[in-house]
PDB file of C-alpha atoms and ligand atoms in Angstrom:
ATOM      1  CA  MET A 474       5.337  31.633   2.668  1.00  0.00           C
ATOM      2  CA  SER A 475       7.731  32.770   0.374  1.00  0.00           C
ATOM      3  CA  SER A 476       9.948  31.302  -2.170  1.00  0.00           C
ATOM      4  CA  ALA A 477      13.472  32.453  -3.125  1.00  0.00           C
ATOM      5  CA  VAL A 478      16.187  31.435  -4.750  1.00  0.00           C
ATOM      6  CA  ALA A 479      18.681  30.682  -1.776  1.00  0.00           C
ATOM      7  CA  PRO A 480      21.969  31.920  -1.114  1.00  0.00           C
ATOM      8  CA  ALA A 481      22.837  28.653   1.117  1.00  0.00           C
ATOM      9  CA  PHE A 482      20.276  25.876   0.154  1.00  0.00           C
ATOM     10  CA  GLN A 483      19.677  26.323  -3.428  1.00  0.00           C
ATOM     11  CA  PRO A 484      23.122  25.018  -4.628  1.00  0.00           C
ATOM     12  CA  VAL A 485      23.019  22.153  -2.168  1.00  0.00           C
ATOM     13  CA  LEU A 486      19.506  21.211  -3.291  1.00  0.00           C
ATOM     14  CA  ASP A 487      20.643  21.436  -7.006  1.00  0.00           C
ATOM     15  CA  GLN A 488      23.846  19.198  -6.323  1.00  0.00           C
ATOM     16  CA  ILE A 489      21.605  16.635  -4.804  1.00  0.00           C
ATOM     17  CA  ALA A 490      19.241  16.489  -7.487  1.00  0.00           C
ATOM     18  CA  ALA A 491      21.866  15.957  -9.883  1.00  0.00           C
ATOM     19  CA  ASP A 492      23.928  13.107  -7.758  1.00  0.00           C
ATOM     20  CA  ILE A 493      20.179  11.411  -7.590  1.00  0.00           C
ATOM     21  CA  ALA A 494      19.501  11.655 -11.182  1.00  0.00           C
ATOM     22  CA  ALA A 495      22.512  10.096 -11.876  1.00  0.00           C
ATOM     23  CA  ARG A 496      21.786   6.708  -9.659  1.00  0.00           C
ATOM     24  CA  PRO A 497      20.117   3.737 -11.156  1.00  0.00           C
ATOM     25  CA  GLY A 498      17.592   1.774  -9.043  1.00  0.00           C
ATOM     26  CA  ARG A 499      14.968   3.656  -6.886  1.00  0.00           C
ATOM     27  CA  GLY A 500      12.831   0.591  -5.481  1.00  0.00           C
ATOM     28  CA  ARG A 501       9.338  -0.214  -6.065  1.00  0.00           C
ATOM     29  CA  PRO A 502       6.243   2.099  -5.203  1.00  0.00           C
ATOM     30  CA  ALA A 503       3.844   0.441  -2.586  1.00  0.00           C
ATOM     31  CA  ASP A 504       1.594  -1.805  -4.360  1.00  0.00           C
ATOM     32  CA  TYR A 505      -0.350  -3.256  -1.213  1.00  0.00           C
ATOM     33  CA  ILE A 506      -2.299  -0.015  -2.054  1.00  0.00           C
ATOM     34  CA  PRO A 507      -3.469  -0.190  -5.458  1.00  0.00           C
ATOM     35  CA  ALA A 508      -3.984   3.483  -5.844  1.00  0.00           C
ATOM     36  CA  LEU A 509      -0.132   4.142  -5.214  1.00  0.00           C
ATOM     37  CA  ALA A 510       1.217   0.867  -7.183  1.00  0.00           C
ATOM     38  CA  GLU A 511       1.451   2.960 -10.566  1.00  0.00           C
ATOM     39  CA  ALA A 512       3.491   5.988  -9.174  1.00  0.00           C
ATOM     40  CA  ASP A 513       6.162   6.869 -11.200  1.00  0.00           C
ATOM     41  CA  THR A 514       9.678   6.119  -9.538  1.00  0.00           C
ATOM     42  CA  SER A 515      11.617   8.777 -11.480  1.00  0.00           C
ATOM     43  CA  ARG A 516      10.002  11.512  -9.507  1.00  0.00           C
ATOM     44  CA  PHE A 517      12.299  13.239  -7.323  1.00  0.00           C
ATOM     45  CA  GLY A 518      11.695  16.425  -5.246  1.00  0.00           C
ATOM     46  CA  MET A 519      13.218  18.176  -2.263  1.00  0.00           C
ATOM     47  CA  ALA A 520      12.280  21.163  -0.109  1.00  0.00           C
ATOM     48  CA  VAL A 521      13.946  22.926   2.624  1.00  0.00           C
ATOM     49  CA  ALA A 522      11.766  25.274   4.775  1.00  0.00           C
ATOM     50  CA  GLU A 523      13.856  27.693   7.025  1.00  0.00           C
ATOM     51  CA  PRO A 524      12.102  28.696  10.585  1.00  0.00           C
ATOM     52  CA  ASP A 525      11.020  32.058   8.800  1.00  0.00           C
ATOM     53  CA  GLY A 526       8.878  30.430   6.195  1.00  0.00           C
ATOM     54  CA  THR A 527      11.413  30.949   3.641  1.00  0.00           C
ATOM     55  CA  VAL A 528      11.345  27.725   1.118  1.00  0.00           C
ATOM     56  CA  TYR A 529      13.580  26.218  -1.167  1.00  0.00           C
ATOM     57  CA  GLY A 530      12.892  23.524  -3.535  1.00  0.00           C
ATOM     58  CA  VAL A 531      13.994  21.394  -6.216  1.00  0.00           C
ATOM     59  CA  GLY A 532      12.608  18.694  -9.026  1.00  0.00           C
ATOM     60  CA  ASP A 533       9.227  17.926  -8.221  1.00  0.00           C
ATOM     61  CA  TRP A 534       8.936  19.661  -5.158  1.00  0.00           C
ATOM     62  CA  ARG A 535       5.370  21.254  -5.637  1.00  0.00           C
ATOM     63  CA  HIS A 536       3.734  18.294  -7.006  1.00  0.00           C
ATOM     64  CA  PRO A 537       1.325  16.736  -4.491  1.00  0.00           C
ATOM     65  CA  PHE A 538       2.008  13.067  -3.250  1.00  0.00           C
ATOM     66  CA  SER A 539       0.328  11.147  -0.687  1.00  0.00           C
ATOM     67  CA  ALA A 540       1.399  11.586   2.691  1.00  0.00           C
ATOM     68  CA  GLN A 541       0.767   8.281   4.172  1.00  0.00           C
ATOM     69  CA  SER A 542       2.695   7.855   7.416  1.00  0.00           C
ATOM     70  CA  ILE A 543       4.227  10.944   7.578  1.00  0.00           C
ATOM     71  CA  THR A 544       1.033  12.474   8.739  1.00  0.00           C
ATOM     72  CA  LYS A 545       1.699  10.306  11.824  1.00  0.00           C
ATOM     73  CA  ALA A 546       4.248  12.684  13.269  1.00  0.00           C
ATOM     74  CA  PHE A 547       1.577  15.384  12.704  1.00  0.00           C
ATOM     75  CA  THR A 548      -1.136  13.577  14.567  1.00  0.00           C
ATOM     76  CA  LEU A 549       1.061  12.890  17.377  1.00  0.00           C
ATOM     77  CA  ALA A 550       2.408  16.186  18.015  1.00  0.00           C
ATOM     78  CA  LEU A 551      -1.461  17.330  18.069  1.00  0.00           C
ATOM     79  CA  THR A 552      -2.455  14.815  20.385  1.00  0.00           C
ATOM     80  CA  LEU A 553       0.422  15.476  22.504  1.00  0.00           C
ATOM     81  CA  ALA A 554      -0.857  19.399  22.519  1.00  0.00           C
ATOM     82  CA  LEU A 555      -3.999  18.442  23.681  1.00  0.00           C
ATOM     83  CA  GLU A 556      -3.489  15.660  26.044  1.00  0.00           C
ATOM     84  CA  GLY A 557      -0.033  15.698  27.503  1.00  0.00           C
ATOM     85  CA  GLU A 558       1.994  12.937  29.179  1.00  0.00           C
ATOM     86  CA  ALA A 559      -1.279  10.756  29.756  1.00  0.00           C
ATOM     87  CA  LEU A 560      -0.903   9.654  26.083  1.00  0.00           C
ATOM     88  CA  TRP A 561       2.039   7.844  26.854  1.00  0.00           C
ATOM     89  CA  GLU A 562      -0.240   5.573  29.055  1.00  0.00           C
ATOM     90  CA  HIS A 563      -1.703   4.087  25.500  1.00  0.00           C
ATOM     91  CA  VAL A 564       1.500   4.137  23.225  1.00  0.00           C
ATOM     92  CA  GLY A 565       4.801   3.303  24.007  1.00  0.00           C
ATOM     93  CA  ARG A 566       7.872   5.250  22.813  1.00  0.00           C
ATOM     94  CA  GLU A 567      10.629   2.537  21.961  1.00  0.00           C
ATOM     95  CA  PRO A 568      11.637   1.283  18.622  1.00  0.00           C
ATOM     96  CA  SER A 569       9.928  -2.039  17.893  1.00  0.00           C
ATOM     97  CA  GLY A 570      12.380  -3.309  15.204  1.00  0.00           C
ATOM     98  CA  ASN A 571       9.533  -4.946  13.436  1.00  0.00           C
ATOM     99  CA  PRO A 572       7.933  -3.496  10.044  1.00  0.00           C
ATOM    100  CA  PHE A 573       5.504  -0.644  10.126  1.00  0.00           C
ATOM    101  CA  ASN A 574       2.076  -2.805  10.080  1.00  0.00           C
ATOM    102  CA  SER A 575       3.605  -5.918  12.174  1.00  0.00           C
ATOM    103  CA  LEU A 576       1.066  -7.351  14.845  1.00  0.00           C
ATOM    104  CA  VAL A 577       3.406  -9.234  16.943  1.00  0.00           C
ATOM    105  CA  GLN A 578       4.253  -7.482  20.258  1.00  0.00           C
ATOM    106  CA  LEU A 579       0.612  -6.650  20.467  1.00  0.00           C
ATOM    107  CA  GLU A 580      -0.490  -9.440  22.375  1.00  0.00           C
ATOM    108  CA  TYR A 581       2.242 -10.012  24.844  1.00  0.00           C
ATOM    109  CA  GLU A 582       2.628  -6.292  25.430  1.00  0.00           C
ATOM    110  CA  ASN A 583      -1.395  -6.015  26.221  1.00  0.00           C
ATOM    111  CA  GLY A 584      -2.429  -3.855  23.493  1.00  0.00           C
ATOM    112  CA  ILE A 585      -0.169  -1.133  24.103  1.00  0.00           C
ATOM    113  CA  PRO A 586       1.767  -0.596  20.720  1.00  0.00           C
ATOM    114  CA  ARG A 587       5.839   0.294  20.945  1.00  0.00           C
ATOM    115  CA  ASN A 588       5.604   3.453  19.674  1.00  0.00           C
ATOM    116  CA  PRO A 589       3.063   6.122  17.797  1.00  0.00           C
ATOM    117  CA  PHE A 590       4.632   5.515  14.324  1.00  0.00           C
ATOM    118  CA  ILE A 591       3.982   1.902  13.710  1.00  0.00           C
ATOM    119  CA  ASN A 592       0.425   1.480  12.380  1.00  0.00           C
ATOM    120  CA  ALA A 593      -0.747   0.292  15.615  1.00  0.00           C
ATOM    121  CA  GLY A 594       0.489   3.290  17.582  1.00  0.00           C
ATOM    122  CA  ALA A 595      -0.603   5.586  14.747  1.00  0.00           C
ATOM    123  CA  LEU A 596      -4.277   3.925  15.207  1.00  0.00           C
ATOM    124  CA  VAL A 597      -4.168   4.911  18.915  1.00  0.00           C
ATOM    125  CA  VAL A 598      -2.929   8.368  18.339  1.00  0.00           C
ATOM    126  CA  THR A 599      -5.652   8.886  15.794  1.00  0.00           C
ATOM    127  CA  ASP A 600      -8.506   7.317  18.005  1.00  0.00           C
ATOM    128  CA  ARG A 601      -7.324   9.925  20.925  1.00  0.00           C
ATOM    129  CA  LEU A 602      -7.309  12.841  18.547  1.00  0.00           C
ATOM    130  CA  HIS A 603     -10.691  11.690  17.399  1.00  0.00           C
ATOM    131  CA  ALA A 604     -12.039  11.571  20.998  1.00  0.00           C
ATOM    132  CA  LEU A 605     -10.699  14.914  21.892  1.00  0.00           C
ATOM    133  CA  THR A 606     -11.859  16.598  18.801  1.00  0.00           C
ATOM    134  CA  GLY A 607     -14.777  15.041  16.838  1.00  0.00           C
ATOM    135  CA  ASP A 608     -12.637  15.088  13.797  1.00  0.00           C
ATOM    136  CA  ALA A 609      -9.116  13.719  13.836  1.00  0.00           C
ATOM    137  CA  SER A 610      -8.337  13.718  10.353  1.00  0.00           C
ATOM    138  CA  GLY A 611     -10.325  17.230   9.810  1.00  0.00           C
ATOM    139  CA  THR A 612      -8.200  18.623  12.550  1.00  0.00           C
ATOM    140  CA  LEU A 613      -5.124  17.396  10.880  1.00  0.00           C
ATOM    141  CA  ARG A 614      -6.290  18.812   7.606  1.00  0.00           C
ATOM    142  CA  ALA A 615      -6.632  22.306   9.508  1.00  0.00           C
ATOM    143  CA  PHE A 616      -3.230  22.243  10.774  1.00  0.00           C
ATOM    144  CA  LEU A 617      -1.643  21.523   7.550  1.00  0.00           C
ATOM    145  CA  ARG A 618      -3.521  24.116   5.523  1.00  0.00           C
ATOM    146  CA  ALA A 619      -2.928  26.653   8.189  1.00  0.00           C
ATOM    147  CA  GLU A 620       0.945  25.687   8.326  1.00  0.00           C
ATOM    148  CA  SER A 621       1.692  25.473   4.473  1.00  0.00           C
ATOM    149  CA  GLY A 622      -0.198  28.187   3.878  1.00  0.00           C
ATOM    150  CA  ARG A 623      -2.037  26.036   1.198  1.00  0.00           C
ATOM    151  CA  GLN A 624      -5.708  25.913   1.355  1.00  0.00           C
ATOM    152  CA  GLU A 625      -6.680  23.754  -1.133  1.00  0.00           C
ATOM    153  CA  LEU A 626      -4.580  20.566   0.185  1.00  0.00           C
ATOM    154  CA  ASP A 627      -7.004  17.887   0.898  1.00  0.00           C
ATOM    155  CA  PHE A 628      -7.432  14.257   1.167  1.00  0.00           C
ATOM    156  CA  ASP A 629      -7.502  11.955  -1.823  1.00  0.00           C
ATOM    157  CA  LEU A 630     -10.688   9.700  -1.123  1.00  0.00           C
ATOM    158  CA  ALA A 631      -9.878   7.529  -3.932  1.00  0.00           C
ATOM    159  CA  VAL A 632      -6.695   6.752  -2.285  1.00  0.00           C
ATOM    160  CA  ALA A 633      -8.434   6.225   1.226  1.00  0.00           C
ATOM    161  CA  ALA A 634     -11.007   3.932  -0.595  1.00  0.00           C
ATOM    162  CA  SER A 635      -8.146   1.987  -2.167  1.00  0.00           C
ATOM    163  CA  GLU A 636      -6.628   1.450   1.081  1.00  0.00           C
ATOM    164  CA  ALA A 637      -9.967   0.636   2.781  1.00  0.00           C
ATOM    165  CA  ALA A 638     -10.618  -2.141   0.160  1.00  0.00           C
ATOM    166  CA  HIS A 639      -7.497  -3.605   1.242  1.00  0.00           C
ATOM    167  CA  GLY A 640      -7.341  -2.564   5.145  1.00  0.00           C
ATOM    168  CA  ASP A 641      -7.245  -6.169   6.548  1.00  0.00           C
ATOM    169  CA  ARG A 642      -4.284  -5.996   8.648  1.00  0.00           C
ATOM    170  CA  ASN A 643      -4.879  -2.287   9.953  1.00  0.00           C
ATOM    171  CA  ALA A 644      -8.547  -3.541  10.894  1.00  0.00           C
ATOM    172  CA  ALA A 645      -6.749  -6.779  12.743  1.00  0.00           C
ATOM    173  CA  LEU A 646      -4.672  -3.752  14.586  1.00  0.00           C
ATOM    174  CA  ALA A 647      -7.565  -1.893  15.495  1.00  0.00           C
ATOM    175  CA  HIS A 648     -10.026  -4.925  16.590  1.00  0.00           C
ATOM    176  CA  PHE A 649      -7.111  -6.796  18.445  1.00  0.00           C
ATOM    177  CA  MET A 650      -6.380  -3.130  20.515  1.00  0.00           C
ATOM    178  CA  ALA A 651     -10.132  -2.505  21.004  1.00  0.00           C
ATOM    179  CA  SER A 652     -10.260  -5.802  22.778  1.00  0.00           C
ATOM    180  CA  TYR A 653      -7.986  -4.566  25.287  1.00  0.00           C
ATOM    181  CA  GLY A 654      -9.807  -1.177  25.818  1.00  0.00           C
ATOM    182  CA  ASN A 655      -6.884   0.607  24.168  1.00  0.00           C
ATOM    183  CA  ILE A 656      -9.349   2.006  21.438  1.00  0.00           C
ATOM    184  CA  ARG A 657     -12.371   3.684  22.043  1.00  0.00           C
ATOM    185  CA  THR A 658     -13.707   5.144  18.513  1.00  0.00           C
ATOM    186  CA  PRO A 659     -15.916   2.158  16.889  1.00  0.00           C
ATOM    187  CA  VAL A 660     -13.223   0.910  14.743  1.00  0.00           C
ATOM    188  CA  PRO A 661     -14.898   1.374  11.229  1.00  0.00           C
ATOM    189  CA  GLU A 662     -15.054   5.272  12.217  1.00  0.00           C
ATOM    190  CA  LEU A 663     -11.596   4.865  13.379  1.00  0.00           C
ATOM    191  CA  LEU A 664     -10.272   3.015  10.089  1.00  0.00           C
ATOM    192  CA  GLU A 665     -12.180   5.511   7.892  1.00  0.00           C
ATOM    193  CA  GLN A 666     -10.246   8.434   9.999  1.00  0.00           C
ATOM    194  CA  TYR A 667      -7.192   7.060   9.574  1.00  0.00           C
ATOM    195  CA  PHE A 668      -7.436   5.962   5.947  1.00  0.00           C
ATOM    196  CA  ARG A 669      -8.472   9.779   5.195  1.00  0.00           C
ATOM    197  CA  GLN A 670      -5.577  10.879   7.412  1.00  0.00           C
ATOM    198  CA  CYS A 671      -3.038   8.786   5.444  1.00  0.00           C
ATOM    199  CA  SER A 672      -4.734  10.057   2.102  1.00  0.00           C
ATOM    200  CA  LEU A 673      -3.761  13.722   2.703  1.00  0.00           C
ATOM    201  CA  GLU A 674      -2.096  14.854  -0.992  1.00  0.00           C
ATOM    202  CA  THR A 675       0.839  17.119   0.202  1.00  0.00           C
ATOM    203  CA  SER A 676       3.866  18.651  -1.685  1.00  0.00           C
ATOM    204  CA  CYS A 677       7.568  18.863  -0.415  1.00  0.00           C
ATOM    205  CA  ALA A 678       7.167  22.466   0.105  1.00  0.00           C
ATOM    206  CA  ASP A 679       3.463  21.515   2.151  1.00  0.00           C
ATOM    207  CA  LEU A 680       5.306  19.255   4.451  1.00  0.00           C
ATOM    208  CA  ALA A 681       8.469  21.279   4.931  1.00  0.00           C
ATOM    209  CA  LEU A 682       6.586  24.328   6.109  1.00  0.00           C
ATOM    210  CA  ALA A 683       4.028  22.326   7.947  1.00  0.00           C
ATOM    211  CA  GLY A 684       6.815  20.663   9.566  1.00  0.00           C
ATOM    212  CA  GLY A 685       8.393  24.063  10.782  1.00  0.00           C
ATOM    213  CA  PHE A 686       7.175  23.956  14.170  1.00  0.00           C
ATOM    214  CA  LEU A 687       9.683  20.890  14.979  1.00  0.00           C
ATOM    215  CA  ALA A 688      12.329  23.395  13.743  1.00  0.00           C
ATOM    216  CA  ARG A 689      11.059  26.138  15.822  1.00  0.00           C
ATOM    217  CA  HIS A 690      11.117  24.246  19.238  1.00  0.00           C
ATOM    218  CA  GLY A 691       7.228  24.093  18.904  1.00  0.00           C
ATOM    219  CA  ILE A 692       6.210  27.155  17.600  1.00  0.00           C
ATOM    220  CA  ARG A 693       3.604  27.517  14.737  1.00  0.00           C
ATOM    221  CA  ALA A 694       3.927  29.548  11.657  1.00  0.00           C
ATOM    222  CA  ASP A 695       1.815  32.474  13.426  1.00  0.00           C
ATOM    223  CA  GLY A 696       3.894  32.679  16.014  1.00  0.00           C
ATOM    224  CA  SER A 697       1.533  30.668  18.549  1.00  0.00           C
ATOM    225  CA  SER A 698       2.816  27.698  20.598  1.00  0.00           C
ATOM    226  CA  LEU A 699       1.733  24.259  19.439  1.00  0.00           C
ATOM    227  CA  LEU A 700       4.249  22.081  21.671  1.00  0.00           C
ATOM    228  CA  THR A 701       6.475  23.142  24.649  1.00  0.00           C
ATOM    229  CA  ARG A 702       9.937  23.197  23.817  1.00  0.00           C
ATOM    230  CA  SER A 703      10.461  19.935  25.787  1.00  0.00           C
ATOM    231  CA  GLN A 704       7.505  18.262  23.732  1.00  0.00           C
ATOM    232  CA  ALA A 705       8.911  19.267  20.256  1.00  0.00           C
ATOM    233  CA  LYS A 706      12.195  17.470  21.837  1.00  0.00           C
ATOM    234  CA  GLN A 707      10.217  14.719  22.556  1.00  0.00           C
ATOM    235  CA  VAL A 708       8.483  14.358  19.351  1.00  0.00           C
ATOM    236  CA  ASN A 709      11.935  14.789  17.264  1.00  0.00           C
ATOM    237  CA  ALA A 710      13.685  12.348  19.626  1.00  0.00           C
ATOM    238  CA  VAL A 711      10.695   9.824  18.758  1.00  0.00           C
ATOM    239  CA  MET A 712      11.076  10.574  15.053  1.00  0.00           C
ATOM    240  CA  LEU A 713      14.982   9.935  15.195  1.00  0.00           C
ATOM    241  CA  THR A 714      14.348   6.490  16.955  1.00  0.00           C
ATOM    242  CA  CYS A 715      11.093   5.231  15.524  1.00  0.00           C
ATOM    243  CA  GLY A 716      10.190   7.465  12.629  1.00  0.00           C
ATOM    244  CA  THR A 717      11.779   4.994   9.612  1.00  0.00           C
ATOM    245  CA  TYR A 718      10.524   1.518  11.564  1.00  0.00           C
ATOM    246  CA  ASP A 719      13.017  -1.252  11.500  1.00  0.00           C
ATOM    247  CA  ALA A 720      15.337   1.026   9.472  1.00  0.00           C
ATOM    248  CA  ALA A 721      15.631   3.511  12.023  1.00  0.00           C
ATOM    249  CA  GLY A 722      19.080   2.827  13.194  1.00  0.00           C
ATOM    250  CA  ASP A 723      20.212   3.012   9.496  1.00  0.00           C
ATOM    251  CA  PHE A 724      18.388   6.240   8.834  1.00  0.00           C
ATOM    252  CA  ALA A 725      20.047   7.900  11.955  1.00  0.00           C
ATOM    253  CA  TYR A 726      23.898   6.413  10.838  1.00  0.00           C
ATOM    254  CA  ARG A 727      23.253   7.610   7.520  1.00  0.00           C
ATOM    255  CA  VAL A 728      21.087  10.702   8.022  1.00  0.00           C
ATOM    256  CA  GLY A 729      21.545  11.847  11.587  1.00  0.00           C
ATOM    257  CA  LEU A 730      18.486  13.664  11.637  1.00  0.00           C
ATOM    258  CA  PRO A 731      14.835  12.796  13.212  1.00  0.00           C
ATOM    259  CA  GLY A 732      12.665  11.931  10.291  1.00  0.00           C
ATOM    260  CA  LYS A 733       9.209  10.341   9.061  1.00  0.00           C
ATOM    261  CA  SER A 734       8.789   8.270   6.219  1.00  0.00           C
ATOM    262  CA  GLY A 735       5.537   7.385   4.284  1.00  0.00           C
ATOM    263  CA  VAL A 736       4.846   4.831   1.754  1.00  0.00           C
ATOM    264  CA  GLY A 737       3.905   7.626  -0.613  1.00  0.00           C
ATOM    265  CA  GLY A 738       7.792   8.223  -0.639  1.00  0.00           C
ATOM    266  CA  GLY A 739       7.854  11.199   1.067  1.00  0.00           C
ATOM    267  CA  ILE A 740      10.316  11.782   4.426  1.00  0.00           C
ATOM    268  CA  VAL A 741      10.254  14.507   6.461  1.00  0.00           C
ATOM    269  CA  ALA A 742      13.135  15.429   8.406  1.00  0.00           C
ATOM    270  CA  VAL A 743      14.076  18.096  10.776  1.00  0.00           C
ATOM    271  CA  VAL A 744      17.622  20.044  11.774  1.00  0.00           C
ATOM    272  CA  PRO A 745      16.061  21.445  15.039  1.00  0.00           C
ATOM    273  CA  GLY A 746      16.556  25.275  15.389  1.00  0.00           C
ATOM    274  CA  ARG A 747      17.606  25.708  11.523  1.00  0.00           C
ATOM    275  CA  CYS A 748      15.382  24.133   8.941  1.00  0.00           C
ATOM    276  CA  THR A 749      13.049  21.374   7.962  1.00  0.00           C
ATOM    277  CA  LEU A 750      13.247  19.250   4.762  1.00  0.00           C
ATOM    278  CA  CYS A 751      11.026  16.978   2.788  1.00  0.00           C
ATOM    279  CA  VAL A 752      12.127  14.639   0.305  1.00  0.00           C
ATOM    280  CA  TRP A 753       9.859  12.756  -2.309  1.00  0.00           C
ATOM    281  CA  SER A 754      10.612   9.738  -4.628  1.00  0.00           C
ATOM    282  CA  PRO A 755       7.832   6.780  -4.795  1.00  0.00           C
ATOM    283  CA  GLY A 756      10.139   4.096  -5.276  1.00  0.00           C
ATOM    284  CA  LEU A 757      10.553   2.336  -1.750  1.00  0.00           C
ATOM    285  CA  ASP A 758      12.874  -0.329  -0.302  1.00  0.00           C
ATOM    286  CA  GLU A 759      11.913  -3.258   1.410  1.00  0.00           C
ATOM    287  CA  ARG A 760      11.320  -1.369   4.654  1.00  0.00           C
ATOM    288  CA  GLY A 761       8.789   1.187   2.847  1.00  0.00           C
ATOM    289  CA  ASN A 762      11.033   4.295   3.037  1.00  0.00           C
ATOM    290  CA  SER A 763      12.056   5.668  -0.235  1.00  0.00           C
ATOM    291  CA  VAL A 764      15.231   4.633  -1.592  1.00  0.00           C
ATOM    292  CA  ALA A 765      16.016   7.916  -3.370  1.00  0.00           C
ATOM    293  CA  GLY A 766      14.693   9.959  -0.436  1.00  0.00           C
ATOM    294  CA  VAL A 767      16.860   8.577   1.976  1.00  0.00           C
ATOM    295  CA  ALA A 768      19.969   8.981  -0.449  1.00  0.00           C
ATOM    296  CA  ALA A 769      19.007  12.597  -1.013  1.00  0.00           C
ATOM    297  CA  LEU A 770      18.765  13.353   3.049  1.00  0.00           C
ATOM    298  CA  ASP A 771      22.228  11.260   3.324  1.00  0.00           C
ATOM    299  CA  ARG A 772      23.938  13.743   0.935  1.00  0.00           C
ATOM    300  CA  PHE A 773      22.043  16.810   2.564  1.00  0.00           C
ATOM    301  CA  THR A 774      23.746  15.991   5.834  1.00  0.00           C
ATOM    302  CA  THR A 775      26.941  15.247   4.346  1.00  0.00           C
ATOM    303  CA  LEU A 776      27.167  18.227   2.140  1.00  0.00           C
ATOM    304  CA  THR A 777      25.992  20.740   4.768  1.00  0.00           C
ATOM    305  CA  GLY A 778      27.341  19.007   8.234  1.00  0.00           C
ATOM    306  CA  LEU A 779      24.010  19.860   9.431  1.00  0.00           C
ATOM    307  CA  SER A 780      22.910  16.965  11.824  1.00  0.00           C
ATOM    308  CA  VAL A 781      21.907  16.413  15.402  1.00  0.00           C
ATOM    309  CA  PHE A 782      25.025  14.734  15.876  1.00  0.00           C
TER     310      PHE A 782
HETATM  311  N1  LIG B1351      -1.448   4.077   5.153  1.00  0.00           N
HETATM  312  C1  LIG B1351      -0.440   3.229   5.053  1.00  0.00           C
HETATM  313  C2  LIG B1351      -0.509   1.974   5.930  1.00  0.00           C
HETATM  314  O1  LIG B1351      -1.730   1.953   7.008  1.00  0.00           O
HETATM  315  C3  LIG B1351       0.779   3.888   5.975  1.00  0.00           C
HETATM  316  C4  LIG B1351       1.754   2.883   5.929  1.00  0.00           C
HETATM  317  C5  LIG B1351       3.249   3.855   5.840  1.00  0.00           C
HETATM  318  O2  LIG B1351       3.275   5.153   5.054  1.00  0.00           O
HETATM  319  N2  LIG B1351       4.365   3.417   6.185  1.00  0.00           N
HETATM  320  O3  LIG B1351      -0.372   0.778   5.636  1.00  0.00           O
END
């Protein structure tokens, strides 16, 4: 990993940070997870990683935050790499149009969640990764450490415990899918894995670098292959259509990139072949996406013209 004062991206990031600083109203932190409720909504950071690992940043781009649902893009990639197409027998890849923690649809769709990025789908993916590896959250942590180059990257077990103490809805989702035979891990063990996964403390720099394989068409930082080119396209496509839940249409309209948000206030976005971005600001809109984060990505694609469209 190298940091550099950038020829191309640094002025763009500086411009975006100035624009964001001038905007009042940044939404509210996720208060259904008490450990996240006190987050400072004035925080803002943004990083851009080029395919060669050069990373540029502005603001709080090295400050760790709770990755939360951003991890779902990584567990999807890791599971797809190990399991291939068979994964799609257990989880769909259509937008749900419902909030990330919704229970509706699951019953009349026989316990098969709409996509891997709503909580129900992510629980299925983590279940499969756990069966394949014996340690889903540890596998994910090892991957993020390797790709970011930051060996200290770790779980925040206080956040995981805080979420577990308020985890009735995720528990309900997991038990319901288990009743259809779509979850194999004992539910308490699966929830522990899932909450640990969500609690990973990562910075914008970490996640922009760790998502580099999505800009490199499936190739990891060390040059080895995680996904085929076609699989990398598939993950990016599901991020575009489902990565920001019931706001995915608006996100595609405003930003025009595959993206994955988390209720810690982070969003990862990908310009295939060109760069991976991560932006963080903890104030969320009512759909659970960072207000300043979406605005910053909107500015990025407007200023640079980089988009998949
Ligand atoms: N851990 C959170 C949950 O399960 C993740 C949600 C999110 O980031 N959208 O509710």
